[in-house]
Amino acid sequence: MPEPLRLGIAGLGTVGVGVVKIVQNHAELLRLRTGREIAITAVSARDRTKNRDADISGYAWETDPVALAGRKDIDVFVEVMGGANGPAKAATEAAIAAGKDVVTANKALLAHHGQALAEAAETAGRVIRFEAAVAGGIPVVKALTEGLAGNRLKRVMGVMNGTCNYILTRMENAGLPYEAVFEEARQLGYLEADPSLDVDGIDAGHKLSLLASIAFGTKVSFDAVELEGIGHVSIEDIRRAADMGYRIKLLGVAQMTGRGLEQRMSPCLVPAESPLGQLQGGTNMVVLEGDSVGQIVMRGPGAGQGPTASAVMSDVIEIARGSRIATFGQPALSLVDAIPAKAAAPAPYYLRMELLDKPGALAKVAAVLGDAGISIDRMRQYGHADISAPVLIVTHKTTRDAIDLAIRGFAATGVVEGQTVAIRIEEV
Amino acid sequence: MPEPLRLGIAGLGTVGVGVVKIVQNHAELLRLRTGREIAITAVSARDRTKNRDADISGYAWETDPVALAGRKDIDVFVEVMGGANGPAKAATEAAIAAGKDVVTANKALLAHHGQALAEAAETAGRVIRFEAAVAGGIPVVKALTEGLAGNRLKRVMGVMNGTCNYILTRMENAGLPYEAVFEEARQLGYLEADPSLDVDGIDAGHKLSLLASIAFGTKVSFDAVELEGIGHVSIEDIRRAADMGYRIKLLGVAQMTGRGLEQRMSPCLVPAESPLGQLQGGTNMVVLEGDSVGQIVMRGPGAGQGPTASAVMSDVIEIARGSRIATFGQPALSLVDAIPAKAAAPAPYYLRMELLDKPGALAKVAAVLGDAGISIDRMRQYGHADISAPVLIVTHKTTRDAIDLAIRGFAATGVVEGQTVAIRIEEV
């Protein structure tokens, strides 16, 4: 039997402890599946004395993750601290410099520094694996990098932030406004310390940018992800969208088009009956579309100790088995700069407006749409007691520019009250 | 750059031609993703002159796949002929003996001879990969063997025969009986030459037995799969099940229990709102449950040229990248004999009977259930013009033995007409 594979684990929070548990509880299983022993040699965390749900007394202790990364007695540096910069970055760089392979759950780190880290690792003949960084326990990095590697990828989509999906689902099911559910989620401990990472789509955007790099052979370009959070999603639109057969999801979409690479993380409507539309609560879902395979949908837990540790361990096992795959599925130096698409591909849009109860009002709205080159798929006007009536329109495919033109046009008609809401309908 | 990886493709039907197309059309992509050239050296099929949707003139031709397998100028033998025995088996054995790696789409071959072939390959230092043999384009073999390798697997389920799911879906949507839809499927070319492979669950059972081996570290034991086809599923039960919130699926379930390994491929009820219940038409779905990760659901095309070729290519790419994973995820010699569970784990059951319209009839039925130790979760009696009324019962968890006892008891009451239908409800 070959030498044991020796791990140094940086970070003993929920995920780190989960990894320790798997290594301890499944030693024999791991030996059978990898042909060698997986051993934890050393660990690091902020506080050595903290009460943890795992026995770490048998491992060497380092207070400084950089020191851990450089230890002679580890082969793989497991980074489960988090944070785009600071110790996580310094320690990962140190690990590569010291000739270690790296397994990380850190989406922020890779979204911001993935290209540089991948180049450094490949120059040093080391690998960086990051299954746990995207969609928790769903083995989507592997599915994309390996399972679909015979395909030219066309589109990658996903609901990849469980907290946002929990909030949107709960708003719909309980009929509560965003602010109330946000507060609930905060009290339940579902939100990151900085909640904007969740609700502004940043965390999910990090994940999307990593999948896009693998899918399209482009350098990670998180800065090019068009981000829009869920803070403006109203309970009214959730209800109206449901009336029209849709649900609102914080949906990430990356696709390569003739106009460049599109990367969007934003509230979208999807058919309520589609797998994405059916997704409730904190579960994640990723949709991969390739030219040969068609559409593959993967669904599973996007966070939590067990699922995330499972993903970390899949990378450790891959390394233990001797597999050496480039960070983003092809050599980092062969990844090209993504040309960001200036505008999103055409799509149907959902429009909601308050129409004043005046003769000819609807005709004026229809004329504005016609002038903007937008045709109507479906329209619904609701009964009203007030001076204005809610009107919903589902358009045929059009551009965001045309929609913005129409919205300005509505304002000028004098028959549309307040701001018209427009939300993209993603065809899934 | 390393030497090209040279493929010999045995079989130029739909799948073989699909593989040729990917190799030809994505040469540059494959080079980037594997670091080497993927080349087809030689092919074999029954008829050289047949008109094919791909140019094979540049490849050496062999009429005999065994001769192809032994050629000095191939590294990987790609077996896409099919058949549990005969040329596919002989050629695969010859390939291993000649020191080739094997990529196969042949579930029947592996279900019957997987253990012997895996042992032979591992003794020779060769790998056998078979992503395309299970659930077409869904990268489920990879997900199980690699993505979830840090888990003790608890249960593997799936709808893995698209034709059966098409038939059941079409029966429900069109209100047609089994025989009519079977005939439709035959005319559409959806059925195997021997339709019993599809409708008796044999094909799906082959796939289940392969997943079970990986999941539980047991030798493939297709003979131990409890098989029940869809031929007895009635339109009446499809409708009544829908009334109670269920759909009928040909569902494969493999789980390790205290009483041994359970492998079943049979019509089951699943909640209509569950991912499995929502699955329409020819699409496949596999559900993987591990102790750390929880539940992962994968959905995608289970057949067809592009999806199956995509799966074949993922294996070719894995080999090109230098990955060497044991056929069933751990050394073949370490796989243990499965002890088949004598009975399926307890589950709720759906019962449908015709109850004669007599005073006390329902009380008699309830008494029989009580005597068998079965408690009722839900019951529904339908209005009727006839002398008997349809009665549906959903039980709480019970055993198949108890259900069979109750069915015999019903017959003895004199108030139940004809045969009571009992279908397992799988908790998903």
mmCIF file with all atom_site columns, N, CA and C in Angstrom, chain B residues 181-211:
data_model
loop_
_atom_site.group_PDB
_atom_site.id
_atom_site.type_symbol
_atom_site.label_atom_id
_atom_site.label_alt_id
_atom_site.label_comp_id
_atom_site.label_asym_id
_atom_site.label_entity_id
_atom_site.label_seq_id
_atom_site.pdbx_PDB_ins_code
_atom_site.Cartn_x
_atom_site.Cartn_y
_atom_site.Cartn_z
_atom_site.occupancy
_atom_site.B_iso_or_equiv
_atom_site.pdbx_formal_charge
_atom_site.auth_seq_id
_atom_site.auth_comp_id
_atom_site.auth_asym_id
_atom_site.auth_atom_id
_atom_site.pdbx_PDB_model_num
ATOM 1  N N  . VAL B 1 181 ? -50.400 1.934  -25.427 1.00 0.00 ? 181 VAL B N  1
ATOM 2  C CA . VAL B 1 181 ? -49.202 2.765  -25.370 1.00 0.00 ? 181 VAL B CA 1
ATOM 3  C C  . VAL B 1 181 ? -47.960 1.925  -25.703 1.00 0.00 ? 181 VAL B C  1
ATOM 4  N N  . PHE B 1 182 ? -47.962 0.682  -25.274 1.00 0.00 ? 182 PHE B N  1
ATOM 5  C CA . PHE B 1 182 ? -46.871 -0.226 -25.630 1.00 0.00 ? 182 PHE B CA 1
ATOM 6  C C  . PHE B 1 182 ? -46.741 -0.284 -27.151 1.00 0.00 ? 182 PHE B C  1
ATOM 7  N N  . GLU B 1 183 ? -47.869 -0.418 -27.822 1.00 0.00 ? 183 GLU B N  1
ATOM 8  C CA . GLU B 1 183 ? -47.873 -0.509 -29.282 1.00 0.00 ? 183 GLU B CA 1
ATOM 9  C C  . GLU B 1 183 ? -47.358 0.797  -29.903 1.00 0.00 ? 183 GLU B C  1
ATOM 10 N N  . GLU B 1 184 ? -47.790 1.908  -29.364 1.00 0.00 ? 184 GLU B N  1
ATOM 11 C CA . GLU B 1 184 ? -47.280 3.221  -29.807 1.00 0.00 ? 184 GLU B CA 1
ATOM 12 C C  . GLU B 1 184 ? -45.767 3.289  -29.685 1.00 0.00 ? 184 GLU B C  1
ATOM 13 N N  . ALA B 1 185 ? -45.276 2.890  -28.507 1.00 0.00 ? 185 ALA B N  1
ATOM 14 C CA . ALA B 1 185 ? -43.841 2.956  -28.240 1.00 0.00 ? 185 ALA B CA 1
ATOM 15 C C  . ALA B 1 185 ? -43.070 2.070  -29.212 1.00 0.00 ? 185 ALA B C  1
ATOM 16 N N  . ARG B 1 186 ? -43.656 0.913  -29.508 1.00 0.00 ? 186 ARG B N  1
ATOM 17 C CA . ARG B 1 186 ? -43.015 0.006  -30.451 1.00 0.00 ? 186 ARG B CA 1
ATOM 18 C C  . ARG B 1 186 ? -42.887 0.663  -31.820 1.00 0.00 ? 186 ARG B C  1
ATOM 19 N N  . GLN B 1 187 ? -44.012 1.300  -32.244 1.00 0.00 ? 187 GLN B N  1
ATOM 20 C CA . GLN B 1 187 ? -44.004 1.928  -33.563 1.00 0.00 ? 187 GLN B CA 1
ATOM 21 C C  . GLN B 1 187 ? -43.060 3.127  -33.619 1.00 0.00 ? 187 GLN B C  1
ATOM 22 N N  . LEU B 1 188 ? -42.889 3.799  -32.483 1.00 0.00 ? 188 LEU B N  1
ATOM 23 C CA . LEU B 1 188 ? -41.975 4.943  -32.447 1.00 0.00 ? 188 LEU B CA 1
ATOM 24 C C  . LEU B 1 188 ? -40.513 4.504  -32.336 1.00 0.00 ? 188 LEU B C  1
ATOM 25 N N  . GLY B 1 189 ? -40.289 3.199  -32.209 1.00 0.00 ? 189 GLY B N  1
ATOM 26 C CA . GLY B 1 189 ? -38.914 2.706  -32.112 1.00 0.00 ? 189 GLY B CA 1
ATOM 27 C C  . GLY B 1 189 ? -38.305 2.904  -30.738 1.00 0.00 ? 189 GLY B C  1
ATOM 28 N N  . TYR B 1 190 ? -39.130 3.102  -29.728 1.00 0.00 ? 190 TYR B N  1
ATOM 29 C CA . TYR B 1 190 ? -38.608 3.327  -28.372 1.00 0.00 ? 190 TYR B CA 1
ATOM 30 C C  . TYR B 1 190 ? -38.212 2.032  -27.675 1.00 0.00 ? 190 TYR B C  1
ATOM 31 N N  . LEU B 1 191 ? -38.724 0.915  -28.166 1.00 0.00 ? 191 LEU B N  1
ATOM 32 C CA . LEU B 1 191 ? -38.496 -0.352 -27.463 1.00 0.00 ? 191 LEU B CA 1
ATOM 33 C C  . LEU B 1 191 ? -37.283 -1.095 -28.005 1.00 0.00 ? 191 LEU B C  1
ATOM 34 N N  . GLU B 1 192 ? -36.623 -1.826 -27.118 1.00 0.00 ? 192 GLU B N  1
ATOM 35 C CA . GLU B 1 192 ? -35.542 -2.711 -27.532 1.00 0.00 ? 192 GLU B CA 1
ATOM 36 C C  . GLU B 1 192 ? -36.109 -3.777 -28.474 1.00 0.00 ? 192 GLU B C  1
ATOM 37 N N  . ALA B 1 193 ? -35.225 -4.395 -29.265 1.00 0.00 ? 193 ALA B N  1
ATOM 38 C CA . ALA B 1 193 ? -35.651 -5.487 -30.145 1.00 0.00 ? 193 ALA B CA 1
ATOM 39 C C  . ALA B 1 193 ? -36.400 -6.537 -29.331 1.00 0.00 ? 193 ALA B C  1
ATOM 40 N N  . ASP B 1 194 ? -35.904 -6.838 -28.158 1.00 0.00 ? 194 ASP B N  1
ATOM 41 C CA . ASP B 1 194 ? -36.634 -7.685 -27.207 1.00 0.00 ? 194 ASP B CA 1
ATOM 42 C C  . ASP B 1 194 ? -37.263 -6.761 -26.159 1.00 0.00 ? 194 ASP B C  1
ATOM 43 N N  . PRO B 1 195 ? -38.551 -6.453 -26.322 1.00 0.00 ? 195 PRO B N  1
ATOM 44 C CA . PRO B 1 195 ? -39.157 -5.421 -25.459 1.00 0.00 ? 195 PRO B CA 1
ATOM 45 C C  . PRO B 1 195 ? -39.155 -5.796 -23.981 1.00 0.00 ? 195 PRO B C  1
ATOM 46 N N  . SER B 1 196 ? -39.032 -7.083 -23.673 1.00 0.00 ? 196 SER B N  1
ATOM 47 C CA . SER B 1 196 ? -39.052 -7.464 -22.261 1.00 0.00 ? 196 SER B CA 1
ATOM 48 C C  . SER B 1 196 ? -37.866 -6.850 -21.519 1.00 0.00 ? 196 SER B C  1
ATOM 49 N N  . LEU B 1 197 ? -36.771 -6.573 -22.227 1.00 0.00 ? 197 LEU B N  1
ATOM 50 C CA . LEU B 1 197 ? -35.642 -5.896 -21.588 1.00 0.00 ? 197 LEU B CA 1
ATOM 51 C C  . LEU B 1 197 ? -36.096 -4.578 -20.979 1.00 0.00 ? 197 LEU B C  1
ATOM 52 N N  . ASP B 1 198 ? -36.977 -3.882 -21.685 1.00 0.00 ? 198 ASP B N  1
ATOM 53 C CA . ASP B 1 198 ? -37.524 -2.634 -21.158 1.00 0.00 ? 198 ASP B CA 1
ATOM 54 C C  . ASP B 1 198 ? -38.635 -2.890 -20.150 1.00 0.00 ? 198 ASP B C  1
ATOM 55 N N  . VAL B 1 199 ? -39.740 -3.446 -20.647 1.00 0.00 ? 199 VAL B N  1
ATOM 56 C CA . VAL B 1 199 ? -40.967 -3.413 -19.848 1.00 0.00 ? 199 VAL B CA 1
ATOM 57 C C  . VAL B 1 199 ? -40.964 -4.399 -18.678 1.00 0.00 ? 199 VAL B C  1
ATOM 58 N N  . ASP B 1 200 ? -40.087 -5.383 -18.701 1.00 0.00 ? 200 ASP B N  1
ATOM 59 C CA . ASP B 1 200 ? -39.986 -6.277 -17.544 1.00 0.00 ? 200 ASP B CA 1
ATOM 60 C C  . ASP B 1 200 ? -38.939 -5.787 -16.535 1.00 0.00 ? 200 ASP B C  1
ATOM 61 N N  . GLY B 1 201 ? -38.346 -4.641 -16.824 1.00 0.00 ? 201 GLY B N  1
ATOM 62 C CA . GLY B 1 201 ? -37.425 -4.048 -15.856 1.00 0.00 ? 201 GLY B CA 1
ATOM 63 C C  . GLY B 1 201 ? -36.018 -4.611 -15.898 1.00 0.00 ? 201 GLY B C  1
ATOM 64 N N  . ILE B 1 202 ? -35.726 -5.439 -16.888 1.00 0.00 ? 202 ILE B N  1
ATOM 65 C CA . ILE B 1 202 ? -34.418 -6.099 -16.930 1.00 0.00 ? 202 ILE B CA 1
ATOM 66 C C  . ILE B 1 202 ? -33.301 -5.087 -17.172 1.00 0.00 ? 202 ILE B C  1
ATOM 67 N N  . ASP B 1 203 ? -33.500 -4.239 -18.184 1.00 0.00 ? 203 ASP B N  1
ATOM 68 C CA . ASP B 1 203 ? -32.499 -3.229 -18.511 1.00 0.00 ? 203 ASP B CA 1
ATOM 69 C C  . ASP B 1 203 ? -32.240 -2.310 -17.314 1.00 0.00 ? 203 ASP B C  1
ATOM 70 N N  . ALA B 1 204 ? -33.304 -1.823 -16.722 1.00 0.00 ? 204 ALA B N  1
ATOM 71 C CA . ALA B 1 204 ? -33.146 -0.946 -15.556 1.00 0.00 ? 204 ALA B CA 1
ATOM 72 C C  . ALA B 1 204 ? -32.549 -1.713 -14.380 1.00 0.00 ? 204 ALA B C  1
ATOM 73 N N  . GLY B 1 205 ? -32.903 -2.995 -14.267 1.00 0.00 ? 205 GLY B N  1
ATOM 74 C CA . GLY B 1 205 ? -32.326 -3.829 -13.205 1.00 0.00 ? 205 GLY B CA 1
ATOM 75 C C  . GLY B 1 205 ? -30.825 -4.004 -13.382 1.00 0.00 ? 205 GLY B C  1
ATOM 76 N N  . HIS B 1 206 ? -30.375 -4.163 -14.623 1.00 0.00 ? 206 HIS B N  1
ATOM 77 C CA . HIS B 1 206 ? -28.929 -4.209 -14.888 1.00 0.00 ? 206 HIS B CA 1
ATOM 78 C C  . HIS B 1 206 ? -28.253 -2.970 -14.320 1.00 0.00 ? 206 HIS B C  1
ATOM 79 N N  . LYS B 1 207 ? -28.842 -1.820 -14.627 1.00 0.00 ? 207 LYS B N  1
ATOM 80 C CA . LYS B 1 207 ? -28.232 -0.554 -14.201 1.00 0.00 ? 207 LYS B CA 1
ATOM 81 C C  . LYS B 1 207 ? -28.208 -0.459 -12.686 1.00 0.00 ? 207 LYS B C  1
ATOM 82 N N  . LEU B 1 208 ? -29.320 -0.818 -12.072 1.00 0.00 ? 208 LEU B N  1
ATOM 83 C CA . LEU B 1 208 ? -29.392 -0.758 -10.608 1.00 0.00 ? 208 LEU B CA 1
ATOM 84 C C  . LEU B 1 208 ? -28.315 -1.635 -9.975  1.00 0.00 ? 208 LEU B C  1
ATOM 85 N N  . SER B 1 209 ? -28.111 -2.821 -10.533 1.00 0.00 ? 209 SER B N  1
ATOM 86 C CA . SER B 1 209 ? -27.138 -3.740 -9.922  1.00 0.00 ? 209 SER B CA 1
ATOM 87 C C  . SER B 1 209 ? -25.724 -3.169 -9.995  1.00 0.00 ? 209 SER B C  1
ATOM 88 N N  . LEU B 1 210 ? -25.430 -2.388 -11.042 1.00 0.00 ? 210 LEU B N  1
ATOM 89 C CA . LEU B 1 210 ? -24.102 -1.772 -11.145 1.00 0.00 ? 210 LEU B CA 1
ATOM 90 C C  . LEU B 1 210 ? -23.942 -0.667 -10.100 1.00 0.00 ? 210 LEU B C  1
ATOM 91 N N  . LEU B 1 211 ? -24.967 0.163  -9.952  1.00 0.00 ? 211 LEU B N  1
ATOM 92 C CA . LEU B 1 211 ? -24.894 1.230  -8.948  1.00 0.00 ? 211 LEU B CA 1
ATOM 93 C C  . LEU B 1 211 ? -24.787 0.639  -7.542  1.00 0.00 ? 211 LEU B C  1
#
